[in-house]
One Martini backbone bead per residue (centre of mass of N, CA, C, O) as a GRO file, in nm:
protein
   75
    1UNK     BB    1  10.512   9.463   9.115
    2UNK     BB    2  10.202   9.261   9.141
    3UNK     BB    3   9.945   9.202   9.387
    4UNK     BB    4   9.625   9.044   9.343
    5UNK     BB    5   9.314   9.062   9.533
    6UNK     BB    6   8.993   8.891   9.550
    7UNK     BB    7   8.659   8.927   9.642
    8UNK     BB    8   8.394   8.644   9.628
    9UNK     BB    9   8.211   8.737   9.887
   10UNK     BB   10   7.932   8.866   9.931
   11UNK     BB   11   7.934   9.208   9.979
   12UNK     BB   12   8.257   9.207   9.877
   13UNK     BB   13   8.213   9.160   9.592
   14UNK     BB   14   8.487   9.281   9.382
   15UNK     BB   15   8.695   9.342   9.571
   16UNK     BB   16   9.026   9.487   9.607
   17UNK     BB   17   9.381   9.409   9.642
   18UNK     BB   18   9.691   9.592   9.590
   19UNK     BB   19  10.041   9.513   9.551
   20UNK     BB   20  10.313   9.737   9.509
   21UNK     BB   21  10.654   9.659   9.411
   22UNK     BB   22  11.000   9.792   9.462
   23UNK     BB   23  11.242  10.014   9.315
   24UNK     BB   24  11.382  10.302   9.337
   25UNK     BB   25  11.614  10.542   9.236
   26UNK     BB   26  11.764  10.506   9.541
   27UNK     BB   27  11.728  10.184   9.634
   28UNK     BB   28  11.453  10.169   9.761
   29UNK     BB   29  11.197  10.013   9.901
   30UNK     BB   30  10.853   9.949   9.800
   31UNK     BB   31  10.500   9.973   9.926
   32UNK     BB   32  10.179   9.959   9.774
   33UNK     BB   33   9.829  10.016   9.859
   34UNK     BB   34   9.532   9.902   9.698
   35UNK     BB   35   9.176   9.991   9.689
   36UNK     BB   36   8.860   9.845   9.560
   37UNK     BB   37   8.662   9.795   9.269
   38UNK     BB   38   8.755   9.938   9.001
   39UNK     BB   39   8.921  10.158   9.132
   40UNK     BB   40   9.205  10.241   9.290
   41UNK     BB   41   9.328  10.338   9.611
   42UNK     BB   42   9.549  10.478   9.808
   43UNK     BB   43   9.624  10.357  10.148
   44UNK     BB   44   9.938  10.262  10.144
   45UNK     BB   45  10.286  10.325  10.258
   46UNK     BB   46  10.615  10.190  10.200
   47UNK     BB   47  10.954  10.229  10.330
   48UNK     BB   48  11.237  10.022  10.277
   49UNK     BB   49  11.563   9.886  10.354
   50UNK     BB   50  11.484   9.572  10.312
   51UNK     BB   51  11.384   9.260  10.210
   52UNK     BB   52  11.283   9.150  10.482
   53UNK     BB   53  11.073   9.373  10.535
   54UNK     BB   54  10.902   9.323  10.285
   55UNK     BB   55  10.824   9.028  10.349
   56UNK     BB   56  10.689   9.080  10.623
   57UNK     BB   57  10.469   9.274  10.528
   58UNK     BB   58  10.342   9.093  10.309
   59UNK     BB   59  10.270   8.855  10.491
   60UNK     BB   60  10.082   9.006  10.681
   61UNK     BB   61   9.884   9.123  10.469
   62UNK     BB   62   9.800   8.856  10.327
   63UNK     BB   63   9.695   8.710  10.576
   64UNK     BB   64   9.473   8.914  10.644
   65UNK     BB   65   9.317   8.886  10.368
   66UNK     BB   66   9.256   8.579  10.381
   67UNK     BB   67   9.059   8.615  10.629
   68UNK     BB   68   8.869   8.802  10.416
   69UNK     BB   69   8.849   8.634  10.132
   70UNK     BB   70   9.103   8.674   9.969
   71UNK     BB   71   9.214   8.613   9.625
   72UNK     BB   72   9.398   8.480   9.380
   73UNK     BB   73   9.388   8.479   9.064
   74UNK     BB   74   9.369   8.247   8.771
   75UNK     BB   75   9.598   8.412   8.530
   0.00000   0.00000   0.00000
């Protein structure tokens, strides 16, 4: 699954952050963070042991991005 957030303010207009998460072949959870303007580049990777850890990391990351004026598009 993917969560994509776009900044639509000031100089950073058009930049996005995307969080892709899921389960790998070995049953471990992963979270990958991509950022960029047109094409994204992988900036961070997390390998997590349980669902609680995934939710905590996502909550922290999304809260941080909301403070920088990133929003989820309405589509």
